[in-house]
Amino acid sequence: MAELEKYYAPAIVSKWRTLALGVGGIALIIWAVGCYFNTEQALRSWLVGFIFWGGIGLGSLGVLMLQYLTGGAWGVVIRRTVEAGSRTLPLIALLFIPLAIGVYTHKVYEFTHLPADDPVMQHRGVFMAPWFWIVRSVIYFALWYVMVHLLNKWSAAQDKIDNLADSERLLDRASRFSGPTMVIYALIVTFAVVDWVMMLDPHWFSTMWGLLFVAGWGLSCFCFVVAVMAALSNKSPMDGVLGKRHFHDLGKLMLALTMVWAYFNFSQFLIIWSGNLPEETTWYLTRMKGGWGYMGVMLIVFHFAFPFLVLLQQDFKRKARWLASLAMFILVMRVIDMFYQIGPTPRITEGIASGAFHIDWLDIVAPIAIGGIWLWWFFGELLKRPMVPVQDPFFASAVEHGKGH
């Protein structure tokens, strides 16, 4: 146990936690005031923040399973960080409550106001009922919780083991569990984002939708982890664990997911463009006009082209601070991407035409509020366990890997 004590997070993490709660709490109060005067806009803005920050937490679960499946030093050194991210799931469920209330009271999402004779309502039936929308979301969170609980339980048990055989047994159990569960995880994410985001425009659909978020949330998670690791890389205990090759590996994963995100987006566009069906093309036609068109070009340049070219440079990926700066830049672009997906969708209340370019002050306040609260919870989870799995049979070799050239 004495060996474990020296691997706990440094005291500065507690200061970050306090700061995050202060900023998030103030922003939450401001958002609540805005919600009183403009409920639909407040909930739409809340959805932007929820999908972004919740995406980091749920992306952490996906990355946690991925590192068990693939192995590698990068997975060992970030395991406890992504575990802490995955344990924010209870908070993510709490942050979902305003959206659930909004749907139940018909304050947000156009499908809650569609007439019964609308073709979509007739075709999908009970699937479009607000109560069933909420029930499905509860099921998603329940299934995710089982995954988070078991993986974190086995990892915590590994800390209490003092022999190699039992440690390998737990590692093997987590790896075997992660294989089929990764497929289930991707399917649940697909169903969830169809309900939470695609149904903002109930007359539009895309078979690529789930993959966009699986890749996007994975990219968000890696960028967030790189930022946290870089901030702690010169502080005990991580200064004795992290090496430039670890950041190089994480940088390559960021590059891969940047390309995958762009590939899925282009594939969706190409399929819809070639099909040329009015019920599909309207989504892109709206986002090619005015401010939305400029935002789309900005995403192509700064969410894909710029990070892609920079991450091709090997030396850049080996410098923790430089890589972290790019990671935080990509995270900003991820927020903009979420706004690009959500902003132009149809509205219930009058005053802003459907598809009109509009940025509300709540679109800034809500993500800050959710982000502050989420980071407060995340840092709290990070403080509960050692920063690295010391008893993992591959821990020593993973540390050694980072010291290479």
C-alpha positions as a Python dict, from the first residue, in 0.01 Angstrom:
ca = {
    (1, 'M'): (0, 0, 0),
    (2, 'A'): (289, 235, 68),
    (3, 'E'): (392, 187, -293),
    (4, 'L'): (46, 299, -407),
    (5, 'E'): (40, 612, -192),
    (6, 'K'): (313, 785, -389),
    (7, 'Y'): (117, 747, -713),
    (8, 'Y'): (-185, 954, -611),
    (9, 'A'): (-261, 1279, -794),
    (10, 'P'): (-76, 1593, -677),
    (11, 'A'): (-243, 1857, -459),
    (12, 'I'): (-284, 2095, -753),
    (13, 'V'): (-566, 1874, -884),
    (14, 'S'): (-773, 1974, -579),
    (15, 'K'): (-720, 2340, -669),
    (16, 'W'): (-830, 2274, -1026),
    (17, 'R'): (-1139, 2103, -887),
    (18, 'T'): (-1233, 2400, -671),
    (19, 'L'): (-1182, 2643, -959),
    (20, 'A'): (-1392, 2429, -1194),
    (21, 'L'): (-1678, 2415, -944),
    (22, 'G'): (-1669, 2792, -894),
    (23, 'V'): (-1678, 2872, -1264),
    (24, 'G'): (-1936, 2603, -1338),
    (25, 'G'): (-2159, 2706, -1047),
    (26, 'I'): (-2167, 3072, -1150),
    (27, 'A'): (-2237, 2981, -1513),
    (28, 'L'): (-2512, 2741, -1402),
    (29, 'I'): (-2691, 3018, -1210),
    (30, 'I'): (-2670, 3247, -1514),
    (31, 'W'): (-2800, 2967, -1738),
    (32, 'A'): (-3093, 2904, -1499),
    (33, 'V'): (-3193, 3271, -1524),
    (34, 'G'): (-3176, 3250, -1902),
    (35, 'C'): (-3382, 2930, -1894),
    (36, 'Y'): (-3662, 3112, -1712),
    (37, 'F'): (-3693, 3369, -1989),
    (38, 'N'): (-3622, 3146, -2293),
    (39, 'T'): (-3665, 2780, -2209),
    (40, 'E'): (-3623, 2630, -2554),
    (41, 'Q'): (-3304, 2822, -2633),
    (42, 'A'): (-3161, 2738, -2290),
    (43, 'L'): (-3228, 2366, -2342),
    (44, 'R'): (-3085, 2370, -2695),
    (45, 'S'): (-2771, 2536, -2558),
    (46, 'W'): (-2765, 2284, -2272),
    (47, 'L'): (-2774, 2006, -2532),
    (48, 'V'): (-2460, 2146, -2700),
    (49, 'G'): (-2271, 2135, -2370),
    (50, 'F'): (-2418, 1800, -2271),
    (51, 'I'): (-2319, 1629, -2597),
    (52, 'F'): (-1967, 1776, -2582),
    (53, 'W'): (-1879, 1710, -2216),
    (54, 'G'): (-2088, 1396, -2192),
    (55, 'G'): (-1908, 1284, -2507),
    (56, 'I'): (-1572, 1308, -2328),
    (57, 'G'): (-1706, 1097, -2042),
    (58, 'L'): (-1866, 837, -2267),
    (59, 'G'): (-1569, 852, -2502),
    (60, 'S'): (-1352, 766, -2201),
    (61, 'L'): (-1548, 443, -2164),
    (62, 'G'): (-1483, 357, -2528),
    (63, 'V'): (-1111, 439, -2499),
    (64, 'L'): (-1091, 237, -2177),
    (65, 'M'): (-1215, -72, -2359),
    (66, 'L'): (-998, 6, -2661),
    (67, 'Q'): (-678, 10, -2456),
    (68, 'Y'): (-767, -326, -2302),
    (69, 'L'): (-819, -471, -2648),
    (70, 'T'): (-509, -331, -2816),
    (71, 'G'): (-258, -325, -2531),
    (72, 'G'): (37, -90, -2560),
    (73, 'A'): (218, 140, -2321),
    (74, 'W'): (-7, 436, -2405),
    (75, 'G'): (-308, 250, -2267),
    (76, 'V'): (-140, 160, -1939),
    (77, 'V'): (-30, 515, -1854),
    (78, 'I'): (-368, 676, -1934),
    (79, 'R'): (-590, 398, -1797),
    (80, 'R'): (-665, 563, -1463),
    (81, 'T'): (-738, 895, -1630),
    (82, 'V'): (-994, 746, -1868),
    (83, 'E'): (-1135, 541, -1581),
    (84, 'A'): (-1194, 866, -1392),
    (85, 'G'): (-1359, 1006, -1705),
    (86, 'S'): (-1585, 702, -1734),
    (87, 'R'): (-1689, 735, -1368),
    (88, 'T'): (-1847, 1072, -1447),
    (89, 'L'): (-2137, 870, -1592),
    (90, 'P'): (-2366, 931, -1288),
    (91, 'L'): (-2315, 1306, -1332),
    (92, 'I'): (-2380, 1280, -1707),
    (93, 'A'): (-2710, 1109, -1623),
    (94, 'L'): (-2797, 1394, -1386),
    (95, 'L'): (-2707, 1651, -1651),
    (96, 'F'): (-2949, 1474, -1883),
    (97, 'I'): (-3246, 1549, -1656),
    (98, 'P'): (-3314, 1904, -1788),
    (99, 'L'): (-3340, 1760, -2140),
    (100, 'A'): (-3571, 1482, -2023),
    (101, 'I'): (-3795, 1735, -1850),
    (102, 'G'): (-3788, 1953, -2160),
    (103, 'V'): (-3901, 1665, -2381),
    (104, 'Y'): (-4168, 1548, -2135),
    (105, 'T'): (-4314, 1901, -2110),
    (106, 'H'): (-4282, 1956, -2488),
    (107, 'K'): (-4045, 2251, -2444),
    (108, 'V'): (-3774, 2129, -2682),
    (109, 'Y'): (-3741, 1897, -2988),
    (110, 'E'): (-3978, 1948, -3280),
    (111, 'F'): (-4104, 1588, -3271),
    (112, 'T'): (-4291, 1664, -2947),
    (113, 'H'): (-4515, 1902, -3148),
    (114, 'L'): (-4569, 1702, -3467),
    (115, 'P'): (-4934, 1622, -3546),
    (116, 'A'): (-5047, 1262, -3532),
    (117, 'D'): (-5103, 1252, -3909),
    (118, 'D'): (-4746, 1354, -3988),
    (119, 'P'): (-4584, 1075, -4197),
    (120, 'V'): (-4297, 1043, -3948),
    (121, 'M'): (-4535, 1001, -3655),
    (122, 'Q'): (-4744, 749, -3844),
    (123, 'H'): (-4446, 545, -3958),
    (124, 'R'): (-4252, 536, -3629),
    (125, 'G'): (-4550, 516, -3394),
    (126, 'V'): (-4471, 482, -3025),
    (127, 'F'): (-4100, 536, -3098),
    (128, 'M'): (-4179, 909, -3121),
    (129, 'A'): (-4362, 926, -2788),
    (130, 'P'): (-4180, 1154, -2538),
    (131, 'W'): (-4215, 900, -2257),
    (132, 'F'): (-4056, 627, -2470),
    (133, 'W'): (-3774, 865, -2569),
    (134, 'I'): (-3697, 907, -2198),
    (135, 'V'): (-3725, 533, -2126),
    (136, 'R'): (-3479, 454, -2404),
    (137, 'S'): (-3229, 701, -2258),
    (138, 'V'): (-3262, 540, -1915),
    (139, 'I'): (-3179, 204, -2075),
    (140, 'Y'): (-2871, 354, -2245),
    (141, 'F'): (-2739, 488, -1916),
    (142, 'A'): (-2811, 159, -1738),
    (143, 'L'): (-2614, -43, -1994),
    (144, 'W'): (-2324, 204, -1987),
    (145, 'Y'): (-2324, 188, -1608),
    (146, 'V'): (-2278, -190, -1612),
    (147, 'M'): (-1972, -148, -1836),
    (148, 'V'): (-1825, 132, -1625),
    (149, 'H'): (-1890, -48, -1298),
    (150, 'L'): (-1731, -378, -1396),
    (151, 'L'): (-1422, -234, -1565),
    (152, 'N'): (-1352, 3, -1274),
    (153, 'K'): (-1423, -271, -1019),
    (154, 'W'): (-1169, -507, -1174),
    (155, 'S'): (-912, -231, -1206),
    (156, 'A'): (-951, -130, -842),
    (157, 'A'): (-918, -494, -736),
    (158, 'Q'): (-586, -511, -920),
    (159, 'D'): (-441, -252, -680),
    (160, 'K'): (-497, -489, -387),
    (161, 'I'): (-319, -784, -547),
    (162, 'D'): (44, -864, -471),
    (163, 'N'): (105, -1155, -707),
    (164, 'L'): (149, -1162, -1084),
    (165, 'A'): (-91, -1450, -1156),
    (166, 'D'): (-396, -1280, -1005),
    (167, 'S'): (-307, -949, -1167),
    (168, 'E'): (-287, -1115, -1508),
    (169, 'R'): (-617, -1290, -1443),
    (170, 'L'): (-797, -960, -1381),
    (171, 'L'): (-634, -801, -1684),
    (172, 'D'): (-741, -1095, -1898),
    (173, 'R'): (-1097, -1070, -1765),
    (174, 'A'): (-1120, -701, -1854),
    (175, 'S'): (-976, -767, -2199),
    (176, 'R'): (-1219, -1050, -2273),
    (177, 'F'): (-1509, -840, -2150),
    (178, 'S'): (-1410, -543, -2366),
    (179, 'G'): (-1422, -734, -2696),
    (180, 'P'): (-1796, -798, -2741),
    (181, 'T'): (-1882, -504, -2517),
    (182, 'M'): (-1710, -261, -2755),
    (183, 'V'): (-1960, -362, -3024),
    (184, 'I'): (-2250, -315, -2784),
    (185, 'Y'): (-2107, 21, -2677),
    (186, 'A'): (-2094, 145, -3038),
    (187, 'L'): (-2454, 35, -3095),
    (188, 'I'): (-2576, 209, -2779),
    (189, 'V'): (-2393, 530, -2875),
    (190, 'T'): (-2561, 511, -3217),
    (191, 'F'): (-2909, 476, -3068),
    (192, 'A'): (-2839, 750, -2812),
    (193, 'V'): (-2716, 1015, -3056),
    (194, 'V'): (-2999, 937, -3295),
    (195, 'D'): (-3242, 1013, -3011),
    (196, 'W'): (-3054, 1306, -2860),
    (197, 'V'): (-2929, 1488, -3171),
    (198, 'M'): (-3071, 1351, -3496),
    (199, 'M'): (-3429, 1369, -3369),
    (200, 'L'): (-3394, 1746, -3338),
    (201, 'D'): (-3484, 1726, -3708),
    (202, 'P'): (-3728, 1431, -3712),
    (203, 'H'): (-3767, 1432, -4090),
    (204, 'W'): (-3396, 1376, -4158),
    (205, 'F'): (-3190, 1061, -4120),
    (206, 'S'): (-2839, 926, -4182),
    (207, 'T'): (-2694, 579, -4142),
    (208, 'M'): (-2350, 729, -4070),
    (209, 'W'): (-2468, 926, -3770),
    (210, 'G'): (-2359, 690, -3494),
    (211, 'L'): (-2010, 640, -3638),
    (212, 'L'): (-1959, 1018, -3649),
    (213, 'F'): (-2007, 1036, -3274),
    (214, 'V'): (-1814, 720, -3189),
    (215, 'A'): (-1511, 868, -3368),
    (216, 'G'): (-1576, 1224, -3249),
    (217, 'W'): (-1615, 1128, -2884),
    (218, 'G'): (-1304, 913, -2904),
    (219, 'L'): (-1111, 1209, -3045),
    (220, 'S'): (-1248, 1436, -2772),
    (221, 'C'): (-1137, 1187, -2507),
    (222, 'F'): (-782, 1156, -2642),
    (223, 'C'): (-747, 1535, -2671),
    (224, 'F'): (-871, 1582, -2314),
    (225, 'V'): (-640, 1310, -2181),
    (226, 'V'): (-340, 1465, -2358),
    (227, 'A'): (-421, 1804, -2203),
    (228, 'V'): (-445, 1652, -1853),
    (229, 'M'): (-133, 1439, -1895),
    (230, 'A'): (71, 1732, -2025),
    (231, 'A'): (-38, 1948, -1730),
    (232, 'L'): (76, 1676, -1487),
    (233, 'S'): (382, 1556, -1677),
    (234, 'N'): (621, 1774, -1473),
    (235, 'K'): (461, 1692, -1138),
    (236, 'S'): (491, 1386, -917),
    (237, 'P'): (402, 1107, -974),
    (238, 'M'): (355, 1146, -1349),
    (239, 'D'): (697, 1306, -1403),
    (240, 'G'): (844, 962, -1333),
    (241, 'V'): (594, 781, -1553),
    (242, 'L'): (530, 980, -1869),
    (243, 'G'): (783, 1004, -2150),
    (244, 'K'): (791, 1162, -2492),
    (245, 'R'): (710, 834, -2663),
    (246, 'H'): (382, 815, -2471),
    (247, 'F'): (279, 1154, -2610),
    (248, 'H'): (400, 1047, -2952),
    (249, 'D'): (168, 745, -2937),
    (250, 'L'): (-124, 955, -2817),
    (251, 'G'): (-54, 1207, -3093),
    (252, 'K'): (-73, 929, -3351),
    (253, 'L'): (-409, 823, -3212),
    (254, 'M'): (-530, 1184, -3233),
    (255, 'L'): (-416, 1191, -3595),
    (256, 'A'): (-594, 865, -3673),
    (257, 'L'): (-924, 977, -3522),
    (258, 'T'): (-899, 1317, -3690),
    (259, 'M'): (-880, 1136, -4023),
    (260, 'V'): (-1158, 893, -3929),
    (261, 'W'): (-1386, 1180, -3824),
    (262, 'A'): (-1322, 1355, -4157),
    (263, 'Y'): (-1372, 1030, -4351),
    (264, 'F'): (-1709, 959, -4188),
    (265, 'N'): (-1825, 1316, -4247),
    (266, 'F'): (-1720, 1306, -4611),
    (267, 'S'): (-1879, 963, -4657),
    (268, 'Q'): (-2209, 1091, -4519),
    (269, 'F'): (-2196, 1394, -4749),
    (270, 'L'): (-2102, 1186, -5054),
    (271, 'I'): (-2377, 929, -4997),
    (272, 'I'): (-2644, 1199, -4951),
    (273, 'W'): (-2515, 1404, -5246),
    (274, 'S'): (-2513, 1104, -5480),
    (275, 'G'): (-2860, 994, -5365),
    (276, 'N'): (-2998, 1346, -5423),
    (277, 'L'): (-3315, 1279, -5221),
    (278, 'P'): (-3496, 1592, -5099),
    (279, 'E'): (-3561, 1448, -4750),
    (280, 'E'): (-3185, 1398, -4705),
    (281, 'T'): (-3027, 1695, -4886),
    (282, 'T'): (-3215, 1961, -4687),
    (283, 'W'): (-2983, 1903, -4391),
    (284, 'Y'): (-2679, 2004, -4596),
    (285, 'L'): (-2853, 2275, -4795),
    (286, 'T'): (-2933, 2456, -4470),
    (287, 'R'): (-2572, 2428, -4352),
    (288, 'M'): (-2428, 2556, -4680),
    (289, 'K'): (-2593, 2896, -4654),
    (290, 'G'): (-2488, 3214, -4472),
    (291, 'G'): (-2307, 3180, -4142),
    (292, 'W'): (-2355, 2804, -4132),
    (293, 'G'): (-2168, 2775, -4462),
    (294, 'Y'): (-1871, 2967, -4324),
    (295, 'M'): (-1878, 2751, -4011),
    (296, 'G'): (-1872, 2436, -4225),
    (297, 'V'): (-1564, 2560, -4411),
    (298, 'M'): (-1403, 2648, -4078),
    (299, 'L'): (-1458, 2292, -3956),
    (300, 'I'): (-1301, 2148, -4270),
    (301, 'V'): (-995, 2369, -4234),
    (302, 'F'): (-944, 2379, -3857),
    (303, 'H'): (-1102, 2053, -3740),
    (304, 'F'): (-936, 1843, -4007),
    (305, 'A'): (-680, 2002, -4241),
    (306, 'F'): (-480, 2203, -3987),
    (307, 'P'): (-458, 1931, -3715),
    (308, 'F'): (-389, 1671, -3982),
    (309, 'L'): (-90, 1859, -4123),
    (310, 'V'): (48, 1945, -3779),
    (311, 'L'): (12, 1593, -3640),
    (312, 'L'): (207, 1452, -3934),
    (313, 'Q'): (518, 1608, -3778),
    (314, 'Q'): (687, 1350, -3556),
    (315, 'D'): (881, 1598, -3341),
    (316, 'F'): (563, 1793, -3267),
    (317, 'K'): (390, 1487, -3119),
    (318, 'R'): (683, 1425, -2884),
    (319, 'K'): (653, 1767, -2716),
    (320, 'A'): (388, 1743, -2445),
    (321, 'R'): (305, 2115, -2423),
    (322, 'W'): (279, 2160, -2799),
    (323, 'L'): (61, 1853, -2837),
    (324, 'A'): (-160, 1967, -2549),
    (325, 'S'): (-206, 2308, -2711),
    (326, 'L'): (-326, 2145, -3031),
    (327, 'A'): (-546, 1907, -2830),
    (328, 'M'): (-723, 2199, -2661),
    (329, 'F'): (-763, 2370, -2999),
    (330, 'I'): (-929, 2055, -3135),
    (331, 'L'): (-1158, 2046, -2831),
    (332, 'V'): (-1275, 2399, -2913),
    (333, 'M'): (-1347, 2283, -3267),
    (334, 'R'): (-1538, 1987, -3125),
    (335, 'V'): (-1771, 2229, -2944),
    (336, 'I'): (-1819, 2422, -3268),
    (337, 'D'): (-1892, 2096, -3447),
    (338, 'M'): (-2164, 2012, -3194),
    (339, 'F'): (-2312, 2359, -3241),
    (340, 'Y'): (-2300, 2310, -3618),
    (341, 'Q'): (-2499, 1988, -3578),
    (342, 'I'): (-2756, 2131, -3337),
    (343, 'G'): (-2789, 2503, -3416),
    (344, 'P'): (-2969, 2493, -3755),
    (345, 'T'): (-3229, 2232, -3652),
    (346, 'P'): (-3600, 2327, -3643),
    (347, 'R'): (-3731, 2524, -3346),
    (348, 'I'): (-4062, 2505, -3166),
    (349, 'T'): (-4104, 2869, -3066),
    (350, 'E'): (-4136, 3149, -3318),
    (351, 'G'): (-3897, 3440, -3358),
    (352, 'I'): (-3604, 3263, -3525),
    (353, 'A'): (-3667, 3108, -3864),
    (354, 'S'): (-3579, 2741, -3904),
    (355, 'G'): (-3223, 2710, -4027),
    (356, 'A'): (-3140, 3079, -3967),
    (357, 'F'): (-2788, 3148, -3844),
    (358, 'H'): (-2816, 3246, -3477),
    (359, 'I'): (-2571, 3235, -3188),
    (360, 'D'): (-2722, 3303, -2846),
    (361, 'W'): (-2533, 3400, -2532),
    (362, 'L'): (-2670, 3083, -2373),
    (363, 'D'): (-2475, 2882, -2632),
    (364, 'I'): (-2162, 2999, -2450),
    (365, 'V'): (-2288, 2992, -2091),
    (366, 'A'): (-2439, 2642, -2098),
    (367, 'P'): (-2123, 2455, -2212),
    (368, 'I'): (-1920, 2647, -1951),
    (369, 'A'): (-2170, 2553, -1678),
    (370, 'I'): (-2171, 2186, -1772),
    (371, 'G'): (-1794, 2186, -1825),
    (372, 'G'): (-1720, 2333, -1484),
    (373, 'I'): (-1943, 2083, -1306),
    (374, 'W'): (-1814, 1792, -1513),
    (375, 'L'): (-1450, 1883, -1448),
    (376, 'W'): (-1522, 1917, -1075),
    (377, 'W'): (-1658, 1562, -1071),
    (378, 'F'): (-1379, 1430, -1294),
    (379, 'F'): (-1099, 1574, -1078),
    (380, 'G'): (-1270, 1429, -773),
    (381, 'E'): (-1262, 1084, -931),
    (382, 'L'): (-900, 1134, -1036),
    (383, 'L'): (-806, 1196, -672),
    (384, 'K'): (-966, 874, -546),
    (385, 'R'): (-723, 623, -696),
    (386, 'P'): (-355, 605, -793),
    (387, 'M'): (-282, 785, -1121),
    (388, 'V'): (-149, 464, -1277),
    (389, 'P'): (-218, 88, -1236),
    (390, 'V'): (99, 6, -1043),
    (391, 'Q'): (13, -363, -1007),
    (392, 'D'): (-49, -412, -1380),
    (393, 'P'): (198, -673, -1510),
    (394, 'F'): (293, -441, -1797),
    (395, 'F'): (332, -124, -1591),
    (396, 'A'): (713, -133, -1563),
    (397, 'S'): (761, -197, -1935),
    (398, 'A'): (508, 76, -2018),
    (399, 'V'): (709, 331, -1820),
    (400, 'E'): (1030, 214, -1983),
    (401, 'H'): (872, 251, -2326),
    (402, 'G'): (817, 622, -2268),
    (403, 'K'): (1189, 680, -2207),
    (404, 'G'): (1291, 555, -2550),
    (405, 'H'): (1394, 775, -2844),
}
